[in-house]
PDB file of C-alpha atoms in Angstrom:
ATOM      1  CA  UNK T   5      11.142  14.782   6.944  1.00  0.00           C
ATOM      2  CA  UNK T   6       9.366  13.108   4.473  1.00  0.00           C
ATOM      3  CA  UNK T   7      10.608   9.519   3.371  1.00  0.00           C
ATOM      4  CA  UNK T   8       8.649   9.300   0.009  1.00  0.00           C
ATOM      5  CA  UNK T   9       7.690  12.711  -1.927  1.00  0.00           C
ATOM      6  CA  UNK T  10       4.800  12.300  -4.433  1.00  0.00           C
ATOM      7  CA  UNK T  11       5.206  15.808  -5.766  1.00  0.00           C
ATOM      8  CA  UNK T  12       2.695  16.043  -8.416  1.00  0.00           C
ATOM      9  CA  UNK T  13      -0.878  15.747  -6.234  1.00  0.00           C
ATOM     10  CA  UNK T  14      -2.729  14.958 -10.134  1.00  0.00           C
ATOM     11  CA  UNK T  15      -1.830  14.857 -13.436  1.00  0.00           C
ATOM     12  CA  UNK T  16      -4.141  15.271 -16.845  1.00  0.00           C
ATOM     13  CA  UNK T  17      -2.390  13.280 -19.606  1.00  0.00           C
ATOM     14  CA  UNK T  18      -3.646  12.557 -23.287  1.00  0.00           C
ATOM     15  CA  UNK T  19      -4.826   8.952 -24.167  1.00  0.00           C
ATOM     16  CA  UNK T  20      -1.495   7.039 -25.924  1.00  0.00           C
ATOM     17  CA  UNK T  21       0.881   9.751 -24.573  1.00  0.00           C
ATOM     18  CA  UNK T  22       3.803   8.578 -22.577  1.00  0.00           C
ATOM     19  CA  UNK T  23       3.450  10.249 -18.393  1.00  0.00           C
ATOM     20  CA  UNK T  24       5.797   9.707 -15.985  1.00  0.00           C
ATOM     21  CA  UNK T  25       4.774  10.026 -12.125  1.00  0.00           C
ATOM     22  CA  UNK T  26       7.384  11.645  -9.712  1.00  0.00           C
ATOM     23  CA  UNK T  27       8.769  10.027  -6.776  1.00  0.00           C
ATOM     24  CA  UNK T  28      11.656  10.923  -4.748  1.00  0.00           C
ATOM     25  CA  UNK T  29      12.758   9.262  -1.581  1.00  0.00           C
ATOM     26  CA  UNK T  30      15.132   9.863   1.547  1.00  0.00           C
ATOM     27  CA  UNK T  31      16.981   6.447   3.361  1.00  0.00           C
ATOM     28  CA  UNK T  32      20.220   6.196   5.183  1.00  0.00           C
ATOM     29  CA  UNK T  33      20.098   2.329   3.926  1.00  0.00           C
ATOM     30  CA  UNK T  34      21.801   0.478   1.498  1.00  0.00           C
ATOM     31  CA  UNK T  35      19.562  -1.835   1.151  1.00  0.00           C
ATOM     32  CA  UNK T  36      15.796  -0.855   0.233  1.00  0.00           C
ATOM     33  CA  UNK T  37      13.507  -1.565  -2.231  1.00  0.00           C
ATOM     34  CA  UNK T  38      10.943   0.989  -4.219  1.00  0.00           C
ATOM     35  CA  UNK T  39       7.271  -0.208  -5.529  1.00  0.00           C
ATOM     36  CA  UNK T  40       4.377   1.489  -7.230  1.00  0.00           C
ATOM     37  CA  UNK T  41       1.393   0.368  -6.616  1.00  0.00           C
ATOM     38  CA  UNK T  42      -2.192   1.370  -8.681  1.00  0.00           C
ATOM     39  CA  UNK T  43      -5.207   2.507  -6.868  1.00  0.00           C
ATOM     40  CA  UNK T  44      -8.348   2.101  -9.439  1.00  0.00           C
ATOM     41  CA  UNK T  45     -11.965   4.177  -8.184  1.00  0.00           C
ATOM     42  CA  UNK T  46     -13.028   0.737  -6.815  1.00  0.00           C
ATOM     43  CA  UNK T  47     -10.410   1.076  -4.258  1.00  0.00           C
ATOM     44  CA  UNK T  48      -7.989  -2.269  -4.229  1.00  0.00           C
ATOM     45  CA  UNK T  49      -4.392  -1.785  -4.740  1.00  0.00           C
ATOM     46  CA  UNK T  50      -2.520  -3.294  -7.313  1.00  0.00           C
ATOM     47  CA  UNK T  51       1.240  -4.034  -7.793  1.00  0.00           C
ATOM     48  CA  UNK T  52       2.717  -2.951 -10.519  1.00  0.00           C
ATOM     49  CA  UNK T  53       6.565  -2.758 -10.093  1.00  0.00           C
ATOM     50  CA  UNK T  54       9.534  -2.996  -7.956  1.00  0.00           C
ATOM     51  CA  UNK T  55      12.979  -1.643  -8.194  1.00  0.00           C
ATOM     52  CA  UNK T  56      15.752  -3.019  -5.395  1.00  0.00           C
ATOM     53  CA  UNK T  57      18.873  -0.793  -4.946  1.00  0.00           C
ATOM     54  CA  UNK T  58      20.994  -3.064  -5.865  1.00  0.00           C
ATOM     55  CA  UNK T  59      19.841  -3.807  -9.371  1.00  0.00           C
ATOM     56  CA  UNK T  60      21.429  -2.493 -12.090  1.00  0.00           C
ATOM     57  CA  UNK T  61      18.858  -2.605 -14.434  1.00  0.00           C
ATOM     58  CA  UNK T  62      15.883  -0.185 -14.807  1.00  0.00           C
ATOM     59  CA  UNK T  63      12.392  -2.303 -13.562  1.00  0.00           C
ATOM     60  CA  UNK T  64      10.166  -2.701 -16.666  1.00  0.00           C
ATOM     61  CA  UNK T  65       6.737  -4.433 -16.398  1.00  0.00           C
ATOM     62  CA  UNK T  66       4.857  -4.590 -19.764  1.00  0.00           C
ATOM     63  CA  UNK T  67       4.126  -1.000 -20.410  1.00  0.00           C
ATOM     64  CA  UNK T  68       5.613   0.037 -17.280  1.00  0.00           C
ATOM     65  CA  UNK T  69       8.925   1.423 -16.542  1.00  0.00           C
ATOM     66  CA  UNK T  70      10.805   2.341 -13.388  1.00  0.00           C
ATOM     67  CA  UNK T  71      13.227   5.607 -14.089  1.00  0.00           C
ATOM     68  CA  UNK T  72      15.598   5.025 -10.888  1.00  0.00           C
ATOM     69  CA  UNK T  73      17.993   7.579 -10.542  1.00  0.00           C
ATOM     70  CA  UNK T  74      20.234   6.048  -7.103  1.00  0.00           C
ATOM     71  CA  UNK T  75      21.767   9.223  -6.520  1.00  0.00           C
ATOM     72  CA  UNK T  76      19.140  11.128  -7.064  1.00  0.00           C
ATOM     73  CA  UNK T  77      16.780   9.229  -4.551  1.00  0.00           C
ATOM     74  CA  UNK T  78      14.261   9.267  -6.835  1.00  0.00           C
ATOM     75  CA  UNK T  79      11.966   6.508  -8.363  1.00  0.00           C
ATOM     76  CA  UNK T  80       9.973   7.258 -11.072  1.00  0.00           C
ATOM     77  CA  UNK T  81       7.179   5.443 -13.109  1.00  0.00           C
ATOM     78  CA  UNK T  82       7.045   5.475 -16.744  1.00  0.00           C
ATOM     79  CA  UNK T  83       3.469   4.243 -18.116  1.00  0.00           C
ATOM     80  CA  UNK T  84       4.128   4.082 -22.365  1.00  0.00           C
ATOM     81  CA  UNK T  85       0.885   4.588 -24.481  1.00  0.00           C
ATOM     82  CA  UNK T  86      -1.201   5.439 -21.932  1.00  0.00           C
ATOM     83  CA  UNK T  87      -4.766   3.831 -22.010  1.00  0.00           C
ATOM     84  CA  UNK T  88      -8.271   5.098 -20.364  1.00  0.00           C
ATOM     85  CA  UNK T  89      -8.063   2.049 -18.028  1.00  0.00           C
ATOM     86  CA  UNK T  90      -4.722   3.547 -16.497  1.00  0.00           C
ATOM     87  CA  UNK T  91      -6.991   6.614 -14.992  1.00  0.00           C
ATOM     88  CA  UNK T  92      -6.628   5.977 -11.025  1.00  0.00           C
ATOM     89  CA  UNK T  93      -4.397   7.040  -8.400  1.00  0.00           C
ATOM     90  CA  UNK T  94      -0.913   5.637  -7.927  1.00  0.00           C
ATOM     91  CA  UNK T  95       1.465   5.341  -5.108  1.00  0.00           C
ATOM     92  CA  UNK T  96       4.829   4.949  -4.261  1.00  0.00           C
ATOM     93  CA  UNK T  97       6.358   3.136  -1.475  1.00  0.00           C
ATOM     94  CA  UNK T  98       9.637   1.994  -0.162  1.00  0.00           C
ATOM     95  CA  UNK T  99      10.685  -0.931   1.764  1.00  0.00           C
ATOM     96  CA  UNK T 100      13.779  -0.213   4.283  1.00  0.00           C
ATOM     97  CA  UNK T 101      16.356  -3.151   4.756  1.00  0.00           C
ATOM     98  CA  UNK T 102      15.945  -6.752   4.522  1.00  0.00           C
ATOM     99  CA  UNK T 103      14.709  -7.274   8.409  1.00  0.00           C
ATOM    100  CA  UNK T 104      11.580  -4.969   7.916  1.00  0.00           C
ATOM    101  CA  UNK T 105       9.210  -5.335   5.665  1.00  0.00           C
ATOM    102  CA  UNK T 106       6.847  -2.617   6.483  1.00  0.00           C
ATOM    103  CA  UNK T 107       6.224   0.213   3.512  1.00  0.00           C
ATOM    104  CA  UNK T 108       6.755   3.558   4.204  1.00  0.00           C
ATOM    105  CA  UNK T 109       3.709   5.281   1.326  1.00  0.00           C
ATOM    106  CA  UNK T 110       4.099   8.610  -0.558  1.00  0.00           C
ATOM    107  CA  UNK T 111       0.615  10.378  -0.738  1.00  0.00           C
ATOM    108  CA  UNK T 112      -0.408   9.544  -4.279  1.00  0.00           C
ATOM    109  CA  UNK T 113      -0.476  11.248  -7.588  1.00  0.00           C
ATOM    110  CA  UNK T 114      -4.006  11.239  -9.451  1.00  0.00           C
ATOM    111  CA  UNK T 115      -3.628  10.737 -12.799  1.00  0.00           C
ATOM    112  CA  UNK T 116      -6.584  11.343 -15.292  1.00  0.00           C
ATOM    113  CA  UNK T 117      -6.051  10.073 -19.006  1.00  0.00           C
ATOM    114  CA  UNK T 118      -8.076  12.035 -21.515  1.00  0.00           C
ATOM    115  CA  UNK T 119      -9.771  10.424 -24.506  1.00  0.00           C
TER     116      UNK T 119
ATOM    117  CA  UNK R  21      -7.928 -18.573  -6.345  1.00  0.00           C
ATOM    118  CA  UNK R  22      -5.543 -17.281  -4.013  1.00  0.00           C
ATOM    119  CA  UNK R  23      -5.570 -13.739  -2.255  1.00  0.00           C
ATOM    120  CA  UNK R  24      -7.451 -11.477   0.601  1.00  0.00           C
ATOM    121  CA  UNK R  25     -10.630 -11.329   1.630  1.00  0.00           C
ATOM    122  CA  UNK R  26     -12.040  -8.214   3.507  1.00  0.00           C
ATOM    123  CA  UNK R  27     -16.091  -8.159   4.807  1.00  0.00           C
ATOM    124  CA  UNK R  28     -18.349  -6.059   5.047  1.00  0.00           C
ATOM    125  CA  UNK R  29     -18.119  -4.113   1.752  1.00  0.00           C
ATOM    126  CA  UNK R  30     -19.677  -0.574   3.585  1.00  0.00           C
ATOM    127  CA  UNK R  31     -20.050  -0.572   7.284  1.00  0.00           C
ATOM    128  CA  UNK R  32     -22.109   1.530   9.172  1.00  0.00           C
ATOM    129  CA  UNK R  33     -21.039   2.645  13.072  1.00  0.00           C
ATOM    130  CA  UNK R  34     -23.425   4.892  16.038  1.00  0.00           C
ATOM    131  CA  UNK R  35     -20.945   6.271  17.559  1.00  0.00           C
ATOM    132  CA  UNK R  36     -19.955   5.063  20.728  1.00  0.00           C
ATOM    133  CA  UNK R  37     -19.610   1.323  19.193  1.00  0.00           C
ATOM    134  CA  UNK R  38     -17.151  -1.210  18.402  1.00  0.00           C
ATOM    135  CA  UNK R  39     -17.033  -2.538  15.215  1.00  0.00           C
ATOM    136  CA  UNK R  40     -14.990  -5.609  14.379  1.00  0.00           C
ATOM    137  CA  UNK R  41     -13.211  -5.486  10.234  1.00  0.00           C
ATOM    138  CA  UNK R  42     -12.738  -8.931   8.782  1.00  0.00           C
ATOM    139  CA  UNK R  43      -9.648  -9.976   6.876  1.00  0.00           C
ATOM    140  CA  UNK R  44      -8.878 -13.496   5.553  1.00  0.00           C
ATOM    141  CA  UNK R  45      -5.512 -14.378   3.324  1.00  0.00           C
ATOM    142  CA  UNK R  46      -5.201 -17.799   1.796  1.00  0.00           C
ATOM    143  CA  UNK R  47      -1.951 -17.464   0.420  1.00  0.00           C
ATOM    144  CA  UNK R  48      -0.140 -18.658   3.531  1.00  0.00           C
ATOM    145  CA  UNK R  49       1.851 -15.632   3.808  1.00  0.00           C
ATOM    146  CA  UNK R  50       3.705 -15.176   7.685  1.00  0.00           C
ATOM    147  CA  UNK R  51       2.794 -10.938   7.629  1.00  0.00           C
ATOM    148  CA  UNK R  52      -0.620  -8.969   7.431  1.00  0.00           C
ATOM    149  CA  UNK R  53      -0.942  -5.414   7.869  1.00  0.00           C
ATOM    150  CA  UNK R  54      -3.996  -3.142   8.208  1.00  0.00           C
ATOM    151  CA  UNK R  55      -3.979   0.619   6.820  1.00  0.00           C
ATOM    152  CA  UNK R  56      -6.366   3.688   7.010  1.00  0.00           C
ATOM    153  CA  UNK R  57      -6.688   5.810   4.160  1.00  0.00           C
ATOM    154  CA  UNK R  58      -8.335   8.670   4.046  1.00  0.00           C
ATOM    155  CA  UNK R  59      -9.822  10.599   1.029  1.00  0.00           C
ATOM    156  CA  UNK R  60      -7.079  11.842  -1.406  1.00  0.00           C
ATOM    157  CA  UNK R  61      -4.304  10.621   1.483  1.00  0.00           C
ATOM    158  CA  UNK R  62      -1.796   8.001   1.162  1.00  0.00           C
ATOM    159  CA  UNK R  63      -2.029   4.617   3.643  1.00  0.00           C
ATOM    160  CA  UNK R  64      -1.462   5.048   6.849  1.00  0.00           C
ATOM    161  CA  UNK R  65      -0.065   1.670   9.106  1.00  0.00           C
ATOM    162  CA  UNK R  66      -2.584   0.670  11.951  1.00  0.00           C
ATOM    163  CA  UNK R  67      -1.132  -2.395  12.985  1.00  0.00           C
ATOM    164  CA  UNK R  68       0.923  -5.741  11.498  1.00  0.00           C
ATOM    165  CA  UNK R  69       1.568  -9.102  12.536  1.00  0.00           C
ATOM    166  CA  UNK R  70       4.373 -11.194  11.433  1.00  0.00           C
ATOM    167  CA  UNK R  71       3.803 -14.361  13.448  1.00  0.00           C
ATOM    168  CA  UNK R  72       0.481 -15.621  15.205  1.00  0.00           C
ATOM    169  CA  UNK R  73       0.072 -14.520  18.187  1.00  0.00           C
ATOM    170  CA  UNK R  74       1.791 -11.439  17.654  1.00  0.00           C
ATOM    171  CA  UNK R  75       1.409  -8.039  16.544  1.00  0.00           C
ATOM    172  CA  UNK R  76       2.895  -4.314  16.607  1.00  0.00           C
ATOM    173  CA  UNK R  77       1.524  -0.793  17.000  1.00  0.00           C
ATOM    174  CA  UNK R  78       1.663   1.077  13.631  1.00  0.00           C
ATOM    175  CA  UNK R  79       1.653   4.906  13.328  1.00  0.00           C
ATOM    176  CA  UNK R  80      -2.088   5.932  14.516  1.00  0.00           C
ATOM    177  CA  UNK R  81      -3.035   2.127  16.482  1.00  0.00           C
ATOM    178  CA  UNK R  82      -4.704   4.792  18.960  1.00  0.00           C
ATOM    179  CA  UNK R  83      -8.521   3.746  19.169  1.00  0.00           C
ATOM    180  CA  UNK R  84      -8.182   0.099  16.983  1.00  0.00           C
ATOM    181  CA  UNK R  85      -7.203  -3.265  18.458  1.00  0.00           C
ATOM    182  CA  UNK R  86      -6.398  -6.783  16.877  1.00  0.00           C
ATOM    183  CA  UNK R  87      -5.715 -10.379  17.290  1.00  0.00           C
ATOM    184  CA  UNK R  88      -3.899 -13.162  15.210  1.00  0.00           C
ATOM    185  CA  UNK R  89      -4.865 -16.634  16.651  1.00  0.00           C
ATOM    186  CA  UNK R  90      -4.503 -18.293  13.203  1.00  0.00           C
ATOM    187  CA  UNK R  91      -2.006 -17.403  10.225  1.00  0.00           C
ATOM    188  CA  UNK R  92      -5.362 -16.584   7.662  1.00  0.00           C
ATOM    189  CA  UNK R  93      -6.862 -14.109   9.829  1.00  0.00           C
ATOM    190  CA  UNK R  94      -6.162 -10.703  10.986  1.00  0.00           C
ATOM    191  CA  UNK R  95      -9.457  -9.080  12.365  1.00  0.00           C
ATOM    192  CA  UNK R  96      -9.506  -5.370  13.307  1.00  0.00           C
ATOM    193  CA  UNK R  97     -11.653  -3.800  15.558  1.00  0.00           C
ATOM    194  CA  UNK R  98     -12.783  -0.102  15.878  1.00  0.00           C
ATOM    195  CA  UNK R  99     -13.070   0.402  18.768  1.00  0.00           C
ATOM    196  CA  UNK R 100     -15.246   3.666  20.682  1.00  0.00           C
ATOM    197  CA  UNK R 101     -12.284   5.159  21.196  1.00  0.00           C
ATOM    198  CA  UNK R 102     -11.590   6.195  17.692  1.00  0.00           C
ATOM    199  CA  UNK R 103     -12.614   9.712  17.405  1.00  0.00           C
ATOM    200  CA  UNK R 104     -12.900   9.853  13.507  1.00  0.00           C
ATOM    201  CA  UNK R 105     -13.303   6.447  12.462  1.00  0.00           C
ATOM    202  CA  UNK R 106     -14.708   7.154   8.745  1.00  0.00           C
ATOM    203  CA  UNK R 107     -12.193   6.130   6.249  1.00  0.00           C
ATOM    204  CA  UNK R 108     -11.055   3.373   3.763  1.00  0.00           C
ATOM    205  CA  UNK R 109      -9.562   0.456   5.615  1.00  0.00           C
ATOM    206  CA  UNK R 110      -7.137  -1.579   3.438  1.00  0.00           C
ATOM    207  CA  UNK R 111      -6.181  -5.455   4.818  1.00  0.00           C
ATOM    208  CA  UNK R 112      -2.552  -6.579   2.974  1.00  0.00           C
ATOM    209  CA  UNK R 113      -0.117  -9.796   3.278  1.00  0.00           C
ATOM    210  CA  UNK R 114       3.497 -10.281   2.524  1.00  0.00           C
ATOM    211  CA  UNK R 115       5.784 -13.193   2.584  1.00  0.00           C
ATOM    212  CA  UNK R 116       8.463 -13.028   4.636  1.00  0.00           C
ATOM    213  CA  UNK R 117      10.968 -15.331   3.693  1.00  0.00           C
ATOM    214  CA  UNK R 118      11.530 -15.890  -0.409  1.00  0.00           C
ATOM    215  CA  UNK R 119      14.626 -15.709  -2.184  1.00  0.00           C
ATOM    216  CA  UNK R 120      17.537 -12.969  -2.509  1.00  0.00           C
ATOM    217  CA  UNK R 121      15.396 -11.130  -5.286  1.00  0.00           C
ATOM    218  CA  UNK R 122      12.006 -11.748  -4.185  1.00  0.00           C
ATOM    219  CA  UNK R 123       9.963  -8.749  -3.935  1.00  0.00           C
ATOM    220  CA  UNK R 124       8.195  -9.225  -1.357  1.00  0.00           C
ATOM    221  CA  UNK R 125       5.550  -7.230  -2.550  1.00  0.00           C
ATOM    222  CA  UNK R 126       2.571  -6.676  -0.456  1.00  0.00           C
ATOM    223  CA  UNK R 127      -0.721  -8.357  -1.555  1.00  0.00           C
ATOM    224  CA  UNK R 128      -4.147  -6.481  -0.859  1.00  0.00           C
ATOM    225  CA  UNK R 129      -7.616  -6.993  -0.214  1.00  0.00           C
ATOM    226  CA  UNK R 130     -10.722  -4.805  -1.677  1.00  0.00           C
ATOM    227  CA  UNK R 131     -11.035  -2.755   1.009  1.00  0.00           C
ATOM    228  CA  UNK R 132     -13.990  -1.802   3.443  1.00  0.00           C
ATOM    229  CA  UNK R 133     -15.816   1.771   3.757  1.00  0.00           C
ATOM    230  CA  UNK R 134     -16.576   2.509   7.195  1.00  0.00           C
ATOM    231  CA  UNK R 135     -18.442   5.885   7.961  1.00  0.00           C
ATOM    232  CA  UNK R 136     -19.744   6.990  11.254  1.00  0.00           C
ATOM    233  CA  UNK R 137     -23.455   7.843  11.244  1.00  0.00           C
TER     234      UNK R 137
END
């Protein structure tokens, strides 16, 4: 089964709209963390957020937002005001447990801003 | 400036040779991990180390090798074994230790294009 579910493959969203990027995942742990992570044409990956499962609070990073729905098992980013420079591909990934601190990576969602 | 550090760029590989993938962290962090990704995919773990000396077997280590002899440097090499080496090959750190709330996050390098001729 999959651990981290990217269901939207890409995404076409107007320039200053709000999007929001699915993710849903699937642990037996308490403990885990969620991050998205942006993926520009040039290829580097950037951080952009993290959510732990034990905080209480919604993650919010500047214009970004984390929408983390615990019993759910899902994760999702909220990008306000979307801007031509947010056009890239962005992933989701989840960190099991404090011990390991490999990232398990959803397969991406596209998303192309249009002027 | 801190971060990661990935040469060559583009690589170019005959088949039926080994090609060695540079990686160099200066942020002093204990972990580094090397991923495949291939077009429109997600990453896909090749190997980490959290400790010199010391390394694990990702999901799809068939056909790569590595080495850690010193905490900056995590070198991957593609080796002849690799049926279809030609992807994106992404280099990334973490710190281990930190406090309760650290993240943790995993740092990453630019990247390097290798494509069988």
């Amino acid at each position: 089964a999959q651990k981290i579910t990217q269901t939207q493959p890409g995404m076409f969203v107007q320039e200053k709209e709000a999007v929001t990027l699915d993710c849903t995942y699937d642990t037996s742990d308490q403990s885990y963390g969620l991050f998205w992570y942006k993926q520009p044409s040039s290829g580097e990956m950037i951080f952009l957020i993290y959510q732990g499962s034990y905080d209480e609070q919604n993650a919010t990073e500047g214009r970004y937002s984390l929408n983390f729905q615990k019993a759910r098992k899902s994760a999702n980013l909220v990008i306000s005001a979307s801007q031509l420079g947010d056009s890239a591909m962005y992933f989701c990934a989840m960190r099991e447990g404090r011990s390991n601190y490999q990232l398990i990576w959803g397969a991406g969602t596209k998303l192309i801003i249009k002027p | 400036d801190g971060g990661i550090t990935q040469s060559p760029k583009y690589l170019f590989r005959k088949e039926g040779q080994n090609v060695t993938l540079s990686c160099e962290q200066n942020l002093n962090h204990d972990a580094m991990y090397w991923y495949r990704q291939d077009p429109g995919q997600g990453l896909r773990l090749i190997y980490y180390s959290q400790i010199v000396n010391d390394f694990q077997k990702g999901d799809i280590a068939e056909g790569y090798s590595v080495s850690r002899e010193k905490k900056e440097s995590f070198p991957l090499t593609v080796t002849s074994a690799q049926k279809n080496p030609t992807a994106f090959y992404l280099c990334a750190s973490t710190q281990l230790a930190g406090a309760l709330n650290s993240y943790n996050e995993q740092f990453f390098g630019p990247g390097t294009r290798l494509t069988v001729l």
